[in-house]
PDB file of C-alpha atoms in Angstrom:
ATOM      1  CA  ASP A   1       0.000   0.000   0.000  1.00  0.00           C
ATOM      2  CA  SER A   2       1.586   3.249  -1.207  1.00  0.00           C
ATOM      3  CA  GLY A   3      -0.479   5.478   1.092  1.00  0.00           C
ATOM      4  CA  VAL A   4      -2.017   7.298  -1.872  1.00  0.00           C
ATOM      5  CA  THR A   5      -5.747   6.782  -2.270  1.00  0.00           C
ATOM      6  CA  GLN A   6      -7.885   7.362  -5.330  1.00  0.00           C
ATOM      7  CA  THR A   7     -11.631   7.277  -5.724  1.00  0.00           C
ATOM      8  CA  PRO A   8     -13.565   5.925  -7.443  1.00  0.00           C
ATOM      9  CA  LYS A   9     -11.818   2.756  -8.619  1.00  0.00           C
ATOM     10  CA  HIS A  10     -14.020   2.472 -11.680  1.00  0.00           C
ATOM     11  CA  LEU A  11     -16.141   4.986 -13.509  1.00  0.00           C
ATOM     12  CA  ILE A  12     -18.384   4.346 -16.497  1.00  0.00           C
ATOM     13  CA  THR A  13     -19.993   7.273 -18.216  1.00  0.00           C
ATOM     14  CA  ALA A  14     -21.222   8.492 -21.575  1.00  0.00           C
ATOM     15  CA  THR A  15     -19.705  10.795 -24.152  1.00  0.00           C
ATOM     16  CA  GLY A  16     -20.248  14.461 -23.436  1.00  0.00           C
ATOM     17  CA  GLN A  17     -20.441  13.977 -19.700  1.00  0.00           C
ATOM     18  CA  ARG A  18     -18.245  15.391 -16.941  1.00  0.00           C
ATOM     19  CA  VAL A  19     -16.550  13.434 -14.169  1.00  0.00           C
ATOM     20  CA  THR A  20     -14.357  14.189 -11.163  1.00  0.00           C
ATOM     21  CA  LEU A  21     -11.557  11.943  -9.971  1.00  0.00           C
ATOM     22  CA  ARG A  22     -10.251  12.330  -6.455  1.00  0.00           C
ATOM     23  CA  CYS A  23      -6.815  11.735  -4.963  1.00  0.00           C
ATOM     24  CA  SER A  24      -5.495  11.889  -1.413  1.00  0.00           C
ATOM     25  CA  PRO A  25      -1.697  12.002  -1.223  1.00  0.00           C
ATOM     26  CA  ARG A  26       0.469  10.304   1.375  1.00  0.00           C
ATOM     27  CA  SER A  27       0.441  12.014   4.723  1.00  0.00           C
ATOM     28  CA  GLY A  28       2.804  14.972   4.577  1.00  0.00           C
ATOM     29  CA  ASP A  29       3.372  14.940   0.816  1.00  0.00           C
ATOM     30  CA  LEU A  30       2.809  18.347  -0.717  1.00  0.00           C
ATOM     31  CA  SER A  31       3.169  17.424  -4.401  1.00  0.00           C
ATOM     32  CA  VAL A  32       0.482  15.685  -6.403  1.00  0.00           C
ATOM     33  CA  TYR A  33       0.844  14.500  -9.984  1.00  0.00           C
ATOM     34  CA  TRP A  34      -1.769  13.214 -12.401  1.00  0.00           C
ATOM     35  CA  TYR A  35      -0.979  10.748 -15.164  1.00  0.00           C
ATOM     36  CA  GLN A  36      -3.043   9.151 -17.897  1.00  0.00           C
ATOM     37  CA  GLN A  37      -2.433   5.623 -19.130  1.00  0.00           C
ATOM     38  CA  SER A  38      -4.315   4.559 -22.228  1.00  0.00           C
ATOM     39  CA  LEU A  39      -4.602   0.870 -23.071  1.00  0.00           C
ATOM     40  CA  ASP A  40      -1.180  -0.801 -23.145  1.00  0.00           C
ATOM     41  CA  GLN A  41       0.596   2.540 -23.235  1.00  0.00           C
ATOM     42  CA  GLY A  42       3.056   4.236 -20.950  1.00  0.00           C
ATOM     43  CA  LEU A  43       1.994   6.871 -18.485  1.00  0.00           C
ATOM     44  CA  GLN A  44       1.561  10.395 -19.801  1.00  0.00           C
ATOM     45  CA  PHE A  45       2.043  13.264 -17.384  1.00  0.00           C
ATOM     46  CA  LEU A  46      -0.938  15.595 -17.166  1.00  0.00           C
ATOM     47  CA  ILE A  47      -0.376  18.105 -14.376  1.00  0.00           C
ATOM     48  CA  GLN A  48       1.419  18.723 -11.083  1.00  0.00           C
ATOM     49  CA  TYR A  49       0.349  20.643  -8.002  1.00  0.00           C
ATOM     50  CA  TYR A  50       2.492  21.656  -5.087  1.00  0.00           C
ATOM     51  CA  ASN A  51       0.864  22.849  -1.869  1.00  0.00           C
ATOM     52  CA  GLY A  52      -2.197  24.110  -3.694  1.00  0.00           C
ATOM     53  CA  GLU A  53      -0.423  25.772  -6.586  1.00  0.00           C
ATOM     54  CA  GLU A  54      -0.132  24.479 -10.134  1.00  0.00           C
ATOM     55  CA  ARG A  55       3.518  23.679 -10.707  1.00  0.00           C
ATOM     56  CA  ALA A  56       3.776  22.056 -14.123  1.00  0.00           C
ATOM     57  CA  LYS A  57       1.599  21.082 -17.034  1.00  0.00           C
ATOM     58  CA  GLY A  58       2.099  18.226 -19.420  1.00  0.00           C
ATOM     59  CA  ASN A  59      -0.139  16.882 -22.156  1.00  0.00           C
ATOM     60  CA  ILE A  60      -3.376  17.964 -20.531  1.00  0.00           C
ATOM     61  CA  LEU A  61      -6.329  18.796 -22.739  1.00  0.00           C
ATOM     62  CA  GLU A  62      -8.218  22.040 -22.282  1.00  0.00           C
ATOM     63  CA  ARG A  63     -11.285  19.962 -21.416  1.00  0.00           C
ATOM     64  CA  PHE A  64      -9.413  18.706 -18.359  1.00  0.00           C
ATOM     65  CA  SER A  65      -8.655  20.689 -15.240  1.00  0.00           C
ATOM     66  CA  ALA A  66      -7.393  19.992 -11.767  1.00  0.00           C
ATOM     67  CA  GLN A  67      -6.964  21.604  -8.405  1.00  0.00           C
ATOM     68  CA  GLN A  68      -5.392  20.897  -5.054  1.00  0.00           C
ATOM     69  CA  PHE A  69      -7.261  21.858  -1.929  1.00  0.00           C
ATOM     70  CA  PRO A  70      -5.958  23.209   1.412  1.00  0.00           C
ATOM     71  CA  ASP A  71      -6.079  19.704   2.897  1.00  0.00           C
ATOM     72  CA  LEU A  72      -3.806  18.691  -0.025  1.00  0.00           C
ATOM     73  CA  HIS A  73      -6.221  16.325  -1.701  1.00  0.00           C
ATOM     74  CA  SER A  74      -6.572  16.857  -5.418  1.00  0.00           C
ATOM     75  CA  GLU A  75      -9.315  16.503  -7.980  1.00  0.00           C
ATOM     76  CA  LEU A  76      -9.052  15.983 -11.711  1.00  0.00           C
ATOM     77  CA  ASN A  77     -12.061  17.187 -13.665  1.00  0.00           C
ATOM     78  CA  LEU A  78     -12.706  15.755 -17.111  1.00  0.00           C
ATOM     79  CA  SER A  79     -15.448  17.353 -19.184  1.00  0.00           C
ATOM     80  CA  SER A  80     -17.064  16.883 -22.612  1.00  0.00           C
ATOM     81  CA  LEU A  81     -15.803  13.326 -22.459  1.00  0.00           C
ATOM     82  CA  GLU A  82     -14.882  11.505 -25.638  1.00  0.00           C
ATOM     83  CA  LEU A  83     -14.360   7.803 -26.306  1.00  0.00           C
ATOM     84  CA  GLY A  84     -10.619   8.401 -26.455  1.00  0.00           C
ATOM     85  CA  ASP A  85     -10.583   9.618 -22.870  1.00  0.00           C
ATOM     86  CA  SER A  86     -11.121   6.062 -21.694  1.00  0.00           C
ATOM     87  CA  ALA A  87      -7.986   5.258 -19.721  1.00  0.00           C
ATOM     88  CA  LEU A  88      -6.489   4.568 -16.342  1.00  0.00           C
ATOM     89  CA  TYR A  89      -5.812   7.776 -14.447  1.00  0.00           C
ATOM     90  CA  PHE A  90      -3.113   7.659 -11.817  1.00  0.00           C
ATOM     91  CA  CYS A  91      -2.368  10.071  -9.060  1.00  0.00           C
ATOM     92  CA  ALA A  92       1.069  10.130  -7.450  1.00  0.00           C
ATOM     93  CA  SER A  93       2.542  12.106  -4.591  1.00  0.00           C
ATOM     94  CA  SER A  94       5.994  12.970  -3.377  1.00  0.00           C
ATOM     95  CA  SER A  95       7.638  14.984  -0.653  1.00  0.00           C
ATOM     96  CA  ARG A  96      10.136  17.753  -1.220  1.00  0.00           C
ATOM     97  CA  ASP A  97      13.005  16.638   0.921  1.00  0.00           C
ATOM     98  CA  THR A  98      16.384  16.393  -0.713  1.00  0.00           C
ATOM     99  CA  SER A  99      16.896  12.675  -0.179  1.00  0.00           C
ATOM    100  CA  LEU A 100      16.267  10.162  -2.916  1.00  0.00           C
ATOM    101  CA  ARG A 101      13.038   9.153  -1.241  1.00  0.00           C
ATOM    102  CA  GLY A 102      11.957  12.733  -1.781  1.00  0.00           C
ATOM    103  CA  ASN A 103      12.308  12.139  -5.462  1.00  0.00           C
ATOM    104  CA  GLU A 104      10.356   8.935  -5.512  1.00  0.00           C
ATOM    105  CA  GLN A 105       6.756   9.195  -6.563  1.00  0.00           C
ATOM    106  CA  PHE A 106       4.233   6.999  -4.802  1.00  0.00           C
ATOM    107  CA  PHE A 107       1.357   5.937  -7.003  1.00  0.00           C
ATOM    108  CA  GLY A 108      -2.253   5.388  -6.104  1.00  0.00           C
ATOM    109  CA  PRO A 109      -4.170   2.382  -7.450  1.00  0.00           C
ATOM    110  CA  GLY A 110      -5.662   4.409 -10.289  1.00  0.00           C
ATOM    111  CA  THR A 111      -9.172   5.172 -11.491  1.00  0.00           C
ATOM    112  CA  ARG A 112     -10.328   3.297 -14.563  1.00  0.00           C
ATOM    113  CA  LEU A 113     -12.521   5.533 -16.679  1.00  0.00           C
ATOM    114  CA  THR A 114     -14.674   4.011 -19.409  1.00  0.00           C
ATOM    115  CA  VAL A 115     -16.489   6.363 -21.762  1.00  0.00           C
ATOM    116  CA  LEU A 116     -19.278   4.693 -23.756  1.00  0.00           C
TER     117      LEU A 116
ATOM    118  CA  ALA B   1      12.705  17.575 -23.629  1.00  0.00           C
ATOM    119  CA  GLN B   2      13.510  14.387 -21.836  1.00  0.00           C
ATOM    120  CA  THR B   3      12.487  11.205 -23.577  1.00  0.00           C
ATOM    121  CA  VAL B   4      12.681   7.600 -22.475  1.00  0.00           C
ATOM    122  CA  THR B   5      12.896   4.749 -24.964  1.00  0.00           C
ATOM    123  CA  GLN B   6      12.267   1.092 -24.321  1.00  0.00           C
ATOM    124  CA  SER B   7      13.078  -0.729 -27.524  1.00  0.00           C
ATOM    125  CA  GLN B   8      11.692  -4.132 -26.512  1.00  0.00           C
ATOM    126  CA  PRO B   9       7.866  -4.184 -26.555  1.00  0.00           C
ATOM    127  CA  GLU B  10       7.896  -7.804 -25.374  1.00  0.00           C
ATOM    128  CA  MET B  11      10.377 -10.147 -23.759  1.00  0.00           C
ATOM    129  CA  SER B  12      10.128 -13.664 -22.444  1.00  0.00           C
ATOM    130  CA  VAL B  13      12.281 -15.660 -20.069  1.00  0.00           C
ATOM    131  CA  GLN B  14      12.307 -19.165 -18.717  1.00  0.00           C
ATOM    132  CA  GLU B  15      11.616 -19.505 -15.023  1.00  0.00           C
ATOM    133  CA  ALA B  16      14.882 -19.370 -12.996  1.00  0.00           C
ATOM    134  CA  GLU B  17      16.764 -17.788 -15.900  1.00  0.00           C
ATOM    135  CA  THR B  18      18.051 -14.227 -16.251  1.00  0.00           C
ATOM    136  CA  VAL B  19      16.607 -11.505 -18.468  1.00  0.00           C
ATOM    137  CA  THR B  20      17.695  -7.956 -19.238  1.00  0.00           C
ATOM    138  CA  LEU B  21      15.306  -5.167 -20.181  1.00  0.00           C
ATOM    139  CA  SER B  22      16.719  -2.185 -22.064  1.00  0.00           C
ATOM    140  CA  CYS B  23      16.111   1.511 -21.557  1.00  0.00           C
ATOM    141  CA  THR B  24      17.729   4.596 -23.004  1.00  0.00           C
ATOM    142  CA  TYR B  25      16.951   8.196 -22.242  1.00  0.00           C
ATOM    143  CA  ASP B  26      17.766  11.604 -23.572  1.00  0.00           C
ATOM    144  CA  THR B  27      18.604  14.540 -21.325  1.00  0.00           C
ATOM    145  CA  SER B  28      20.943  17.476 -21.040  1.00  0.00           C
ATOM    146  CA  GLU B  29      20.676  17.505 -17.248  1.00  0.00           C
ATOM    147  CA  SER B  30      23.321  16.143 -14.898  1.00  0.00           C
ATOM    148  CA  ASP B  31      21.179  15.749 -11.778  1.00  0.00           C
ATOM    149  CA  TYR B  32      18.347  13.276 -12.257  1.00  0.00           C
ATOM    150  CA  TYR B  33      16.942   9.981 -11.122  1.00  0.00           C
ATOM    151  CA  LEU B  34      16.031   6.811 -12.942  1.00  0.00           C
ATOM    152  CA  PHE B  35      13.458   4.235 -11.948  1.00  0.00           C
ATOM    153  CA  TRP B  36      12.064   0.917 -13.028  1.00  0.00           C
ATOM    154  CA  TYR B  37       8.402   0.331 -12.235  1.00  0.00           C
ATOM    155  CA  LYS B  38       6.527  -2.942 -12.503  1.00  0.00           C
ATOM    156  CA  GLN B  39       2.856  -3.008 -13.461  1.00  0.00           C
ATOM    157  CA  PRO B  40       1.221  -6.416 -12.909  1.00  0.00           C
ATOM    158  CA  PRO B  41      -2.277  -7.241 -14.193  1.00  0.00           C
ATOM    159  CA  SER B  42      -3.711  -5.400 -11.173  1.00  0.00           C
ATOM    160  CA  ARG B  43      -2.331  -2.236 -12.889  1.00  0.00           C
ATOM    161  CA  GLN B  44      -0.772  -0.995  -9.649  1.00  0.00           C
ATOM    162  CA  MET B  45       2.536   0.812 -10.257  1.00  0.00           C
ATOM    163  CA  ILE B  46       5.178  -0.845  -8.099  1.00  0.00           C
ATOM    164  CA  LEU B  47       8.661   0.594  -7.738  1.00  0.00           C
ATOM    165  CA  VAL B  48      11.283  -2.058  -8.499  1.00  0.00           C
ATOM    166  CA  ILE B  49      14.546  -0.158  -8.284  1.00  0.00           C
ATOM    167  CA  ARG B  50      15.909   3.391  -8.417  1.00  0.00           C
ATOM    168  CA  GLN B  51      19.224   5.012  -9.306  1.00  0.00           C
ATOM    169  CA  GLU B  52      20.641   8.454  -8.643  1.00  0.00           C
ATOM    170  CA  ALA B  53      22.537   9.766 -11.650  1.00  0.00           C
ATOM    171  CA  TYR B  54      25.443  11.057  -9.559  1.00  0.00           C
ATOM    172  CA  LYS B  55      26.141   7.581  -8.193  1.00  0.00           C
ATOM    173  CA  GLN B  56      28.442   5.434 -10.265  1.00  0.00           C
ATOM    174  CA  GLN B  57      27.592   2.277  -8.375  1.00  0.00           C
ATOM    175  CA  ASN B  58      24.771   0.299  -9.919  1.00  0.00           C
ATOM    176  CA  ALA B  59      21.705  -0.163  -7.722  1.00  0.00           C
ATOM    177  CA  THR B  60      20.712  -3.653  -6.598  1.00  0.00           C
ATOM    178  CA  GLU B  61      17.560  -4.891  -4.924  1.00  0.00           C
ATOM    179  CA  ASN B  62      17.614  -8.635  -4.280  1.00  0.00           C
ATOM    180  CA  ARG B  63      17.169 -10.320  -7.705  1.00  0.00           C
ATOM    181  CA  PHE B  64      16.930  -6.986  -9.507  1.00  0.00           C
ATOM    182  CA  SER B  65      19.936  -4.970 -10.581  1.00  0.00           C
ATOM    183  CA  VAL B  66      20.645  -2.230 -13.075  1.00  0.00           C
ATOM    184  CA  ASN B  67      23.438  -1.440 -15.490  1.00  0.00           C
ATOM    185  CA  PHE B  68      23.643   2.338 -15.484  1.00  0.00           C
ATOM    186  CA  GLN B  69      25.820   3.827 -18.214  1.00  0.00           C
ATOM    187  CA  LYS B  70      25.561   7.578 -17.759  1.00  0.00           C
ATOM    188  CA  ALA B  71      27.646   8.589 -20.766  1.00  0.00           C
ATOM    189  CA  ALA B  72      25.642   6.287 -23.013  1.00  0.00           C
ATOM    190  CA  LYS B  73      22.379   7.328 -21.301  1.00  0.00           C
ATOM    191  CA  SER B  74      21.471   3.710 -20.818  1.00  0.00           C
ATOM    192  CA  PHE B  75      19.686   2.155 -17.847  1.00  0.00           C
ATOM    193  CA  SER B  76      18.966  -1.553 -18.233  1.00  0.00           C
ATOM    194  CA  LEU B  77      17.255  -3.817 -15.704  1.00  0.00           C
ATOM    195  CA  LYS B  78      18.492  -7.323 -15.026  1.00  0.00           C
ATOM    196  CA  ILE B  79      16.191  -9.827 -13.370  1.00  0.00           C
ATOM    197  CA  SER B  80      17.976 -12.903 -12.044  1.00  0.00           C
ATOM    198  CA  ASP B  81      16.355 -16.214 -11.127  1.00  0.00           C
ATOM    199  CA  SER B  82      13.114 -15.133 -12.796  1.00  0.00           C
ATOM    200  CA  GLN B  83       9.911 -16.125 -11.070  1.00  0.00           C
ATOM    201  CA  LEU B  84       6.383 -16.492 -12.363  1.00  0.00           C
ATOM    202  CA  GLY B  85       5.396 -13.477 -10.274  1.00  0.00           C
ATOM    203  CA  ASP B  86       7.814 -11.308 -12.238  1.00  0.00           C
ATOM    204  CA  ALA B  87       5.498 -11.427 -15.245  1.00  0.00           C
ATOM    205  CA  ALA B  88       4.278  -7.875 -15.779  1.00  0.00           C
ATOM    206  CA  MET B  89       4.757  -4.692 -17.764  1.00  0.00           C
ATOM    207  CA  TYR B  90       7.987  -2.948 -16.844  1.00  0.00           C
ATOM    208  CA  PHE B  91       8.367   0.793 -17.276  1.00  0.00           C
ATOM    209  CA  CYS B  92      11.574   2.744 -17.216  1.00  0.00           C
ATOM    210  CA  ALA B  93      11.195   6.294 -15.903  1.00  0.00           C
ATOM    211  CA  TYR B  94      13.308   9.440 -15.699  1.00  0.00           C
ATOM    212  CA  ARG B  95      12.847  12.280 -13.282  1.00  0.00           C
ATOM    213  CA  ARG B  96      14.620  15.529 -12.601  1.00  0.00           C
ATOM    214  CA  ARG B  97      14.578  16.635  -8.991  1.00  0.00           C
ATOM    215  CA  ASN B  98      11.033  17.528  -7.920  1.00  0.00           C
ATOM    216  CA  ASN B  99       9.688  17.337 -11.445  1.00  0.00           C
ATOM    217  CA  ASP B 100       7.274  14.979 -13.110  1.00  0.00           C
ATOM    218  CA  MET B 101       8.295  11.546 -14.320  1.00  0.00           C
ATOM    219  CA  ARG B 102       8.779  10.670 -17.963  1.00  0.00           C
ATOM    220  CA  PHE B 103       7.975   7.060 -18.765  1.00  0.00           C
ATOM    221  CA  GLY B 104       8.963   4.747 -21.561  1.00  0.00           C
ATOM    222  CA  ALA B 105       6.333   2.807 -23.482  1.00  0.00           C
ATOM    223  CA  GLY B 106       6.983  -0.320 -21.444  1.00  0.00           C
ATOM    224  CA  THR B 107       8.184  -3.884 -21.958  1.00  0.00           C
ATOM    225  CA  ARG B 108       5.824  -6.780 -21.403  1.00  0.00           C
ATOM    226  CA  LEU B 109       7.698  -9.605 -19.676  1.00  0.00           C
ATOM    227  CA  THR B 110       6.415 -13.156 -19.900  1.00  0.00           C
ATOM    228  CA  VAL B 111       7.869 -15.849 -17.631  1.00  0.00           C
ATOM    229  CA  LYS B 112       7.589 -19.394 -18.919  1.00  0.00           C
ATOM    230  CA  PRO B 113       7.351 -22.248 -16.418  1.00  0.00           C
TER     231      PRO B 113
END
């Protein structure tokens, strides 16, 4: 158990809809990262938050947005869903200490999104 | 931009034998970290081994070891005494300090009994 939790585990919805994925980082971790993994693909970085502030953006569509709340949990909002958005969405967290462990990312179990 | 390349989409190994998974990366940075993650059918991302770029000594974790060639930007994973439970997708990943991770496309490892 990595200590990172994600809800829900599975989500099935229709095209055009909007969904929210939730992530709680490990206790004390200030950084949260979101990744998308399409079928049999590697993980693609979407966005990073650090202590409530957006820190970096990757290949995130304009239809997607995220935020990190004062309690450090994060939400990824996906709107106007398309069939191609079906994927596994991972959240990861890390601390900011200077040791190697501070540079390790701990992954949640993922949310599997199916768009029909 | 940093890119990570895994040139072997699939590999297979006989149980108890040794297999090496390849990974190359492209970066102009000198301070970075490299990781191998395992993704079994459960899809959970499990850290296998990690390497700091400034360390010349290759990392080892039980049956897993790496061959880190910094000048060649190569970071291969060797699995010794392969077990059925090693069957999974393996992802090589690169990370600069406190930045996001860049992943390769993965290598699917099959272990034959």
